[in-house]
Short mmCIF file of C-alpha atoms in Angstrom, two decimals:
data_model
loop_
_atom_site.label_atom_id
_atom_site.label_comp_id
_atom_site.label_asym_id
_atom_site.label_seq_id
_atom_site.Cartn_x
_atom_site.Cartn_y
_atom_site.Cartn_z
CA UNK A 1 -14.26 -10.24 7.26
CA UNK A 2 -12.33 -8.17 4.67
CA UNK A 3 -9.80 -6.35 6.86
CA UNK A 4 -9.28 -10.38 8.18
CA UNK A 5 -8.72 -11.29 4.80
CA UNK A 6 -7.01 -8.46 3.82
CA UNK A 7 -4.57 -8.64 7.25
CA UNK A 8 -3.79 -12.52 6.57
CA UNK A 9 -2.46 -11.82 2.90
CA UNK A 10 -0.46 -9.02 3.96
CA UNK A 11 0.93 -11.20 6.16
CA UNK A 12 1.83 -14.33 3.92
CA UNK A 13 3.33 -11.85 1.96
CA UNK A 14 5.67 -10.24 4.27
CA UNK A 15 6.86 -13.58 5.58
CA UNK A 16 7.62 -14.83 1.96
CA UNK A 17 10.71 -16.32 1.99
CA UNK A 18 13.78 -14.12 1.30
CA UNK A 19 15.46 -14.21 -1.86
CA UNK A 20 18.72 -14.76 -3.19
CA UNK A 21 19.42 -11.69 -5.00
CA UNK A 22 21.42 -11.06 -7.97
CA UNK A 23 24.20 -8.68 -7.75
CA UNK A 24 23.38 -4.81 -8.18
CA UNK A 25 26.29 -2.26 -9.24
CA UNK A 26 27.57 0.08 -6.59
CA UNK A 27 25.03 3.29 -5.40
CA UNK A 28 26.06 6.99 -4.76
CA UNK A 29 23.66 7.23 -1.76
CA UNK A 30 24.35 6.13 1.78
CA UNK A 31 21.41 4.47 2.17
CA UNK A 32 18.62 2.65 -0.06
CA UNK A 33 16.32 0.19 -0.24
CA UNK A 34 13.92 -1.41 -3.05
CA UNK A 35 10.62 -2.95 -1.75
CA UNK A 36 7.53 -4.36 -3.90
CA UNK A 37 4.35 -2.26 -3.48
CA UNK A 38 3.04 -5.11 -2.01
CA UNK A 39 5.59 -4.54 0.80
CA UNK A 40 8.08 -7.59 -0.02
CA UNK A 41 11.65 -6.62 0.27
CA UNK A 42 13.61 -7.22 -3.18
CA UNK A 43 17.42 -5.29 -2.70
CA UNK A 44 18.65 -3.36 0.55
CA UNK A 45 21.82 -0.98 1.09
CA UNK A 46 22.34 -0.18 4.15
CA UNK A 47 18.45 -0.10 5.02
CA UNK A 48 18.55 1.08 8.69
CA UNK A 49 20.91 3.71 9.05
CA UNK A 50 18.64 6.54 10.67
CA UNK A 51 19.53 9.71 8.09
CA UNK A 52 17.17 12.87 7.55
CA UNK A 53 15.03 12.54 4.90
CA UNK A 54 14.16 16.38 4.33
CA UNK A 55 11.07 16.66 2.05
CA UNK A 56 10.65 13.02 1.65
CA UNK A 57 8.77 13.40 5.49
CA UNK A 58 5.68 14.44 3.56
CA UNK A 59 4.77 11.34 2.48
CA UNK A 60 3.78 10.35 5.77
CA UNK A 61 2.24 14.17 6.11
CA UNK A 62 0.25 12.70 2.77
CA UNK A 63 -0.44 9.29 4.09
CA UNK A 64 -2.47 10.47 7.27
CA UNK A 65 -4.13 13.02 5.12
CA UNK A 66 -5.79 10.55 2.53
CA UNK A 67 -6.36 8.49 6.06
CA UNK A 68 -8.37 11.05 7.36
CA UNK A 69 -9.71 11.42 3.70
CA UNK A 70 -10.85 8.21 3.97
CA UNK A 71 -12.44 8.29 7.36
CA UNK A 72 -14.69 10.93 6.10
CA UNK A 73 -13.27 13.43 8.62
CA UNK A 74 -12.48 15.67 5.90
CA UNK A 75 -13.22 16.11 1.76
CA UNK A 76 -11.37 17.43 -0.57
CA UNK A 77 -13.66 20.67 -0.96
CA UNK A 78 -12.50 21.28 2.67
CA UNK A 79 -11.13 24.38 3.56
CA UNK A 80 -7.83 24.85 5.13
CA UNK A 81 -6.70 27.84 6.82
CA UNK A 82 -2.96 29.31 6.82
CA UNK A 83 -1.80 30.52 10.45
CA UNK A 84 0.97 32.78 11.56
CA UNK A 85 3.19 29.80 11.95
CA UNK A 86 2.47 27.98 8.99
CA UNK A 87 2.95 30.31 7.27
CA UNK A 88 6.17 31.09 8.31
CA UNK A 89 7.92 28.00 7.20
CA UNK A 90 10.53 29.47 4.81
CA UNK A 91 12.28 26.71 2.22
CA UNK A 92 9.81 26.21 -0.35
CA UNK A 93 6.41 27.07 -0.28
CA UNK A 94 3.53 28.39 -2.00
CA UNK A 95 3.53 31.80 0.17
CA UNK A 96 0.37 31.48 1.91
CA UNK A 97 -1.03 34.59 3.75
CA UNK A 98 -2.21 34.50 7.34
CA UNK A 99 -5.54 33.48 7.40
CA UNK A 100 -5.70 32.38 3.13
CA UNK A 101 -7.85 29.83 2.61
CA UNK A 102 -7.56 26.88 0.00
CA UNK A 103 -9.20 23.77 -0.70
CA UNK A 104 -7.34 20.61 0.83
CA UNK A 105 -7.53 19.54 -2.95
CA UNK A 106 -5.23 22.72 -3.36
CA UNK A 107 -3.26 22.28 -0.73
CA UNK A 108 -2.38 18.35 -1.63
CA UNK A 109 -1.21 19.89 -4.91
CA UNK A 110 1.13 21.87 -3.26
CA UNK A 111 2.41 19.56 -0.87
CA UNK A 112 3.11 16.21 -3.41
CA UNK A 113 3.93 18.48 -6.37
CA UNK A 114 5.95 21.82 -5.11
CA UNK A 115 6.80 20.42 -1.85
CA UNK A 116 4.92 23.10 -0.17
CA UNK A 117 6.49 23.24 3.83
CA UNK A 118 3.64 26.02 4.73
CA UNK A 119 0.89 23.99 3.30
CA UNK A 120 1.90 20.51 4.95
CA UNK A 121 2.04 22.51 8.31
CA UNK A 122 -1.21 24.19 7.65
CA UNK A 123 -3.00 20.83 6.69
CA UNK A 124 -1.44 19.46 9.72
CA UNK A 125 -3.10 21.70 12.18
CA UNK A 126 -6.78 21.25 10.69
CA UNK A 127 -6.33 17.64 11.25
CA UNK A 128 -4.67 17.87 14.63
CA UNK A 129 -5.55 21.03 16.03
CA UNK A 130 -1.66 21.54 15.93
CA UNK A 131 1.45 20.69 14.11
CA UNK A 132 2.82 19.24 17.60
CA UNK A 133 -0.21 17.06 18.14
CA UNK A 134 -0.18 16.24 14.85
CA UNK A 135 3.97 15.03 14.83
CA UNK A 136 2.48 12.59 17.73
CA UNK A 137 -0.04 11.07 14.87
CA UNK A 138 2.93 10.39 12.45
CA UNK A 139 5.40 9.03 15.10
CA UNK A 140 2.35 6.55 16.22
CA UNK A 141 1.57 5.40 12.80
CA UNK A 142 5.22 5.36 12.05
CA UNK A 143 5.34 2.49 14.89
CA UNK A 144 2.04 0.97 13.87
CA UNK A 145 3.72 0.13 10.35
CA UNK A 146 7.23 -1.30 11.75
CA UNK A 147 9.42 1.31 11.30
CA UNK A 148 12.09 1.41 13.97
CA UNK A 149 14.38 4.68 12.91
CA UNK A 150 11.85 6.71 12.71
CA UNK A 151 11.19 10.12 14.66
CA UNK A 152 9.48 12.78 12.98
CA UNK A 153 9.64 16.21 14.56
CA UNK A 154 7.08 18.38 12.25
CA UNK A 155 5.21 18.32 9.40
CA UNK A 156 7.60 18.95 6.58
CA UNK A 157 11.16 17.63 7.37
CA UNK A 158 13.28 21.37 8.25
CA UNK A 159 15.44 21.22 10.46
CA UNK A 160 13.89 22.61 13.73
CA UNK A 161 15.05 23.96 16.99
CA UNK A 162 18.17 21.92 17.19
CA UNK A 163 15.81 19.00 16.43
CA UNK A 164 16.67 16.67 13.14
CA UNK A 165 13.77 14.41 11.89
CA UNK A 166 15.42 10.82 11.50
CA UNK A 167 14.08 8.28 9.42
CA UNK A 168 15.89 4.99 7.26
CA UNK A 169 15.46 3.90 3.64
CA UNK A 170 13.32 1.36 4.87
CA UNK A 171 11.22 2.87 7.08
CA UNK A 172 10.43 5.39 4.06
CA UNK A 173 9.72 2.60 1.47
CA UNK A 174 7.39 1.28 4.45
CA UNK A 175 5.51 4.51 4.75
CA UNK A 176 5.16 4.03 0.87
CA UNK A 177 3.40 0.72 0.67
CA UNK A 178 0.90 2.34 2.90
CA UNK A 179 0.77 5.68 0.70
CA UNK A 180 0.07 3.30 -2.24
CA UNK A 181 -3.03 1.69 -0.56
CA UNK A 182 -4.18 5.24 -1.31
CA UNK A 183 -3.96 5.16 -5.36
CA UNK A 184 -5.29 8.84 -5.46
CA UNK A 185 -2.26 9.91 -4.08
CA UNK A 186 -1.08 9.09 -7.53
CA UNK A 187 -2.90 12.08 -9.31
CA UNK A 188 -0.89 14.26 -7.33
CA UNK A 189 2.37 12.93 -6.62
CA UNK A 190 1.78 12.17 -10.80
CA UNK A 191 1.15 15.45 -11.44
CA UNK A 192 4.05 17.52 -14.07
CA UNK A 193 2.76 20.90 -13.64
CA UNK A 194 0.00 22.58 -12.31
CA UNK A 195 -1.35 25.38 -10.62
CA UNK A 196 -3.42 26.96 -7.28
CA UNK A 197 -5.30 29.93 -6.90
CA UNK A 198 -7.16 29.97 -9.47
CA UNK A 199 -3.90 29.84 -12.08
CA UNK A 200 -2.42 32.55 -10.49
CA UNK A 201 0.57 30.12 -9.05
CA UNK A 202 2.40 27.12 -10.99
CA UNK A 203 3.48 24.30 -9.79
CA UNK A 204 6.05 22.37 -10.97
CA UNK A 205 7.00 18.76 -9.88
CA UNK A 206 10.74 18.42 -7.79
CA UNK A 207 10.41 14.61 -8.97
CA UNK A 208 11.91 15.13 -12.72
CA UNK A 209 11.95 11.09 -12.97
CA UNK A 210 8.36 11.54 -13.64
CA UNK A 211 9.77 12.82 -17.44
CA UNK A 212 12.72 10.53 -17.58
CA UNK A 213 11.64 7.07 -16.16
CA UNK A 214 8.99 5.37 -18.37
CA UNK A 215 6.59 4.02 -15.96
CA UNK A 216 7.49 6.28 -13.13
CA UNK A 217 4.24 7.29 -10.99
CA UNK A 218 5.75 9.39 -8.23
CA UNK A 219 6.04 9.71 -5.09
CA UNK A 220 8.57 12.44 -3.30
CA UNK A 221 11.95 13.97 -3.34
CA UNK A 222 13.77 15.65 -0.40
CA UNK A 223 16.82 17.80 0.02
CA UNK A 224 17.92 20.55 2.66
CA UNK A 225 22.03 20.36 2.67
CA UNK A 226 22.63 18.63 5.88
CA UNK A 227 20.07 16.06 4.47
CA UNK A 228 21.79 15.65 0.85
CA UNK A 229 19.35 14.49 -2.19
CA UNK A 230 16.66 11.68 -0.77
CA UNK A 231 13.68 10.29 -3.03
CA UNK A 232 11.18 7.83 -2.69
CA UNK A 233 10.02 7.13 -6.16
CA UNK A 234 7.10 4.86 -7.03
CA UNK A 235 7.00 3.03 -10.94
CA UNK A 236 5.06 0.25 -12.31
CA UNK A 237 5.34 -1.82 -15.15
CA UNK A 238 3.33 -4.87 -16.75
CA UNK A 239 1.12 -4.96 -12.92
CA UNK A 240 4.65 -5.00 -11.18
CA UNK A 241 4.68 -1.97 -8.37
CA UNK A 242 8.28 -1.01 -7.52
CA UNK A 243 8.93 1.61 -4.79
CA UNK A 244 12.73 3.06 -4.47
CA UNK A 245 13.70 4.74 -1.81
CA UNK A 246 17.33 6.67 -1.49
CA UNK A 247 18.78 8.64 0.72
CA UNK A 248 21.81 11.41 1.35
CA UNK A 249 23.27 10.94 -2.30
CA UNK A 250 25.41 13.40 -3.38
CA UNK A 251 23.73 15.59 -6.51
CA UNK A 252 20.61 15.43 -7.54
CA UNK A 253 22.22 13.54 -10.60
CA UNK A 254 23.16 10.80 -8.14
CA UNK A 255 19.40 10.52 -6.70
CA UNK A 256 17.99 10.02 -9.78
CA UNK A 257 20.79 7.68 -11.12
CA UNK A 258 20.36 5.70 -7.96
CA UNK A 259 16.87 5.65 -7.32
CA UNK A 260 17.06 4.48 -11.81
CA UNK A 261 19.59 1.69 -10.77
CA UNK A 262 16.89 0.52 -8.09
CA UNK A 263 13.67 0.14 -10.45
CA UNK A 264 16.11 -1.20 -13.60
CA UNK A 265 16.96 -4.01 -11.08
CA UNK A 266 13.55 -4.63 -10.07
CA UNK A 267 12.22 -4.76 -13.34
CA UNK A 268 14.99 -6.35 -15.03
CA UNK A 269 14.88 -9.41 -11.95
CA UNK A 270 11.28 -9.75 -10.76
CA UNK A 271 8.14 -10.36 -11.78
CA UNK A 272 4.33 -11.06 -10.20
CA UNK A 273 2.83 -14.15 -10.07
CA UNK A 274 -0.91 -14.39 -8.97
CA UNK A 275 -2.12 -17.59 -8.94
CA UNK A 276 -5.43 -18.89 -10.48
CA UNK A 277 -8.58 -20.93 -9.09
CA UNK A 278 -9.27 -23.05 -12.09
CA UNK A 279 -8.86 -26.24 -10.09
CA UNK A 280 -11.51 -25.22 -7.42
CA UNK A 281 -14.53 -27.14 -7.42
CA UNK A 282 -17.49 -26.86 -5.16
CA UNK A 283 -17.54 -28.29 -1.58
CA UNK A 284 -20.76 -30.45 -0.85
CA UNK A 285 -22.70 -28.97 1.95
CA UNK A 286 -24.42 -30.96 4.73
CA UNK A 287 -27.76 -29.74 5.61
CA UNK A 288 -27.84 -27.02 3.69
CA UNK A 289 -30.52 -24.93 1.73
CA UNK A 290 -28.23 -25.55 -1.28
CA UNK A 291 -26.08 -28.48 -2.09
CA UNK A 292 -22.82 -27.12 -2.35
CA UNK A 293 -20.92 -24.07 -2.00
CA UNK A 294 -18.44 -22.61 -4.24
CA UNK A 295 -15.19 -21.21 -3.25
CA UNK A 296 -13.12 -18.78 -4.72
CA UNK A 297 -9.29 -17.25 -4.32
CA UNK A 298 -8.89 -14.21 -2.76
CA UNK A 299 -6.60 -11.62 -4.56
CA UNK A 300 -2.77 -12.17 -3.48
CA UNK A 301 0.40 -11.94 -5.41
CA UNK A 302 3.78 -12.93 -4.98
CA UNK A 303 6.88 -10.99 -6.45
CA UNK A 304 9.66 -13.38 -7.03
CA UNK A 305 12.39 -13.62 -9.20
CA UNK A 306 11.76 -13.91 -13.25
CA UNK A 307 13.83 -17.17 -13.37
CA UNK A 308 11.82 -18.76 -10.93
CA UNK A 309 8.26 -18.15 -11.74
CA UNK A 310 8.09 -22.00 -13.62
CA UNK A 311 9.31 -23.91 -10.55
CA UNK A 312 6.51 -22.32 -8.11
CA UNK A 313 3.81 -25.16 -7.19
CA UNK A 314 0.46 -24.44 -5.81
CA UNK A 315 -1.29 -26.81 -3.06
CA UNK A 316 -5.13 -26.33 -2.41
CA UNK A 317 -6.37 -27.47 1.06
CA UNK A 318 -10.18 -27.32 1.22
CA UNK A 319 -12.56 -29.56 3.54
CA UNK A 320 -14.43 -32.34 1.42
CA UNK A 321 -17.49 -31.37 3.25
CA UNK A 322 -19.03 -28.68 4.99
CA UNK A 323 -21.89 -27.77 7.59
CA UNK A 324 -24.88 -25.26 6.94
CA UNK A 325 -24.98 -21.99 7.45
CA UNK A 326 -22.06 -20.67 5.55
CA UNK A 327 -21.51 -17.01 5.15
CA UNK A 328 -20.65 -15.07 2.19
CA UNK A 329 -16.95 -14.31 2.20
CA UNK A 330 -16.58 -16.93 5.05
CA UNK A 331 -13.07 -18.57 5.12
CA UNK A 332 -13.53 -22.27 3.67
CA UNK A 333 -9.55 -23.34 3.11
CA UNK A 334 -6.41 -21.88 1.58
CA UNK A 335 -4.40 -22.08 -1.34
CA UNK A 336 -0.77 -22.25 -0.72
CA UNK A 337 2.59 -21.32 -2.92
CA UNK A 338 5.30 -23.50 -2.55
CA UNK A 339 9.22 -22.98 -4.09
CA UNK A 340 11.17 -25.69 -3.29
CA UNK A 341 8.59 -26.89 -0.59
CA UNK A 342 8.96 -23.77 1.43
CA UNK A 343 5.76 -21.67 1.84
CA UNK A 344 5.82 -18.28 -0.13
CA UNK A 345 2.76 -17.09 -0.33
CA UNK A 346 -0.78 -18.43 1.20
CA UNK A 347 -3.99 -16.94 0.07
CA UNK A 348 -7.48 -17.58 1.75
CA UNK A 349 -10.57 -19.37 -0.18
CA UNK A 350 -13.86 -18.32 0.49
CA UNK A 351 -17.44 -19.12 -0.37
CA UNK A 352 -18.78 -17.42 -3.03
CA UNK A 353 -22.58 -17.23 -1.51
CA UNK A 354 -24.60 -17.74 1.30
CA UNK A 355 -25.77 -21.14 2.18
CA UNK A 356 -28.80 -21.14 4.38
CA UNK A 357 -29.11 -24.03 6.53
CA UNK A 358 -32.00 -26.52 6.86
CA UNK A 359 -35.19 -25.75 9.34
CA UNK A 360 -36.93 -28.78 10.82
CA UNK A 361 -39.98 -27.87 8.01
CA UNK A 362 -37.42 -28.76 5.09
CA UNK A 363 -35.74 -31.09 6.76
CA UNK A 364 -39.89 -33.12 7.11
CA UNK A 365 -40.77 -31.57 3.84
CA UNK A 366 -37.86 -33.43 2.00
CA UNK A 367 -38.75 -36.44 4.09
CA UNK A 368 -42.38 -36.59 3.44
CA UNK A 369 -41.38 -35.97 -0.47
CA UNK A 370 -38.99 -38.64 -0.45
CA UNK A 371 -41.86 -41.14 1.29
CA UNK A 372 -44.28 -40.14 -1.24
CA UNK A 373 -41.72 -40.50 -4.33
CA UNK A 374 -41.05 -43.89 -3.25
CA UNK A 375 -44.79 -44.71 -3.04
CA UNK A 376 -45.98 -43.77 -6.27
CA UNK A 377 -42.51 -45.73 -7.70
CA UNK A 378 -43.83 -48.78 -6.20
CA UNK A 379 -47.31 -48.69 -7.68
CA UNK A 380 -45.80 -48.45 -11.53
#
């Protein structure tokens, strides 16, 4: 019931209706995109021009780790094991030894905070068995969350073999959302500076916004030369989640003015607006154990634009009546956004308890205590 709940507001979300944007300055980058964390697009540039992304791969390297986090196939006490290849990445790394060990809680550090390449190929191959298998994993969950310019070809974004890893502005800030449906990710992509083995080597963050940018939370930065200066850079303010993605700018100067530009505009324009279930009232329910049900509003949000927050209406469609049994979390009607009479935003309403429905015993017991009420009436 609550990945069906939680599959129908993603999708009222990502079919709100598209917005007509204010104008945004001109960007260094060749490519960028700004999306809400809730996944709603607010300002493209560009969006699906297929570029490398360099470091900025590890965030889907990070998103099927906290996955398999998640799943329980791994914890963060796990230990994972350097091989010959990983750790022969070159670029920057942490300098793991054949056969070093180091807690995936370690190794997370490295990856989010000093961009570690041998670490995300050694996590990699304890989740996959290999780095190759494991490239199959991202490239499948690349095309299970819509992105269409996406081919990863390892673990960490180097150039390989001839082979370039190709991805768009907003297939990264789509690999994002689903990063952020992980908020632990936060404490390390959030991390300043740190260290691993014990304090014997720091770590300091490649994602300086994290000093500069009030509200910024992470996420990655990228650069190898053929690759130029990519970010995707995560910041919320006042419960509004802005991710910014940016790709080939010029300096790092330019990144970080660009990816600035991005979250200024999406701050400065939009806001969230959740709506409320003061009007609900309970549903009557035939033949049930209890008289009526109660429903309530499951969580949703819509991002829109600040000027148009007053003109939203709301529309509640619920049944005047409903049958016995009813299940907790059971889907009793909908509360829809409107703007203008188009639908923005829908969000399910469901019963707040169990209602049990009537056995033939209660349904004679109520009888037989109705008869008798009447009786005694009639003798007063």
């Amino acid at each position: 019931m609550k990945r069906m709940l939680c599959a129908l507001l993603s999708a009222a979300m990502m079919t709100s209706a598209a917005f007509a944007l204010p104008e945004m300055g001109a960007l260094h980058a060749k490519s960028a995109a700004l999306y809400a964390a809730n996944g709603q697009l607010l300002y493209e540039f560009n969006a699906d021009e297929p570029l490398q992304p360099a470091s900025v791969t590890k965030i889907m390297t990070m998103l099927l780790a906290m996955e398999a986090l998640e799943r329980g196939d791994v914890t963060l006490d796990t230990m994972i094991t350097g091989s010959e290849y990983a750790c022969s990445m070159g670029g920057t790394q942490v300098w793991l030894e054949p056969g070093e060990q180091m807690p995936l809680n370690d190794m997370l550090k490295a990856i989010a905070v000093g961009s570690a390449n041998d670490c995300a190929v050694a996590v990699a191959e304890h989740l996959a068995g290999t780095e190759a298998a494991f490239v199959e994993k991202m490239n499948t969950r690349a095309k299970e969350l819509g992105c269409t310019n996406t081919q990863f070809v390892n673990a960490n974004g180097l150039d390989a073999a001839g082979q370039k890893t190709l991805t768009s502005a907003r297939d990264l800030a789509l690999i994002s959302v689903e990063l952020l449906h992980h908020p632990k990710i936060l404490e390390y992509t959030g991390i300043w500076m740190d260290s691993i083995r014990g304090g014997a080597f720091s770590l300091a963050n490649t994602n300086k916004m994290l000093k500069s940018y009030p509200g910024m939370t992470g996420l990655k930065t990228g650069y190898i030369s053929e690759a130029g200066f990519c970010i995707s850079a995560t910041a919320e303010r006042e419960g509004l989640g802005l991710i910014a993605t940016v790709m080939a700018a010029p300096t790092k100067e330019d990144r970080m003015a660009d990816a600035t530009a991005l979250l200024n505009y999406g701050f400065a324009n939009f806001a969230v607006y959740t709506p409320t279930d003061e009007d609900l009232t309970p549903i009557p329910v035939t033949l049930g154990k209890v008289k009526t049900v109660t429903p309530q509003l499951e969580q949703g949000s819509l991002v829109v634009e600040k000027a148009r927050v007053g003109e939203l209406e709301t529309k509640i469609s619920l049944p005047e009546s409903l049958p016995a049994p009813i299940e907790k979390g059971q889907k009793l009607g909908e509360l829809t956004v409107l703007d203008g009479g188009e639908t923005v935003l829908t969000v399910p309403l469901t019963a707040t308890e169990e209602v049990g429905a009537k056995g033939l015993r209660d349904i004679l017991g109520e009888f037989w205590g109705s008869l008798l009420y009447h009786q005694d009436t009639s003798n007063i």
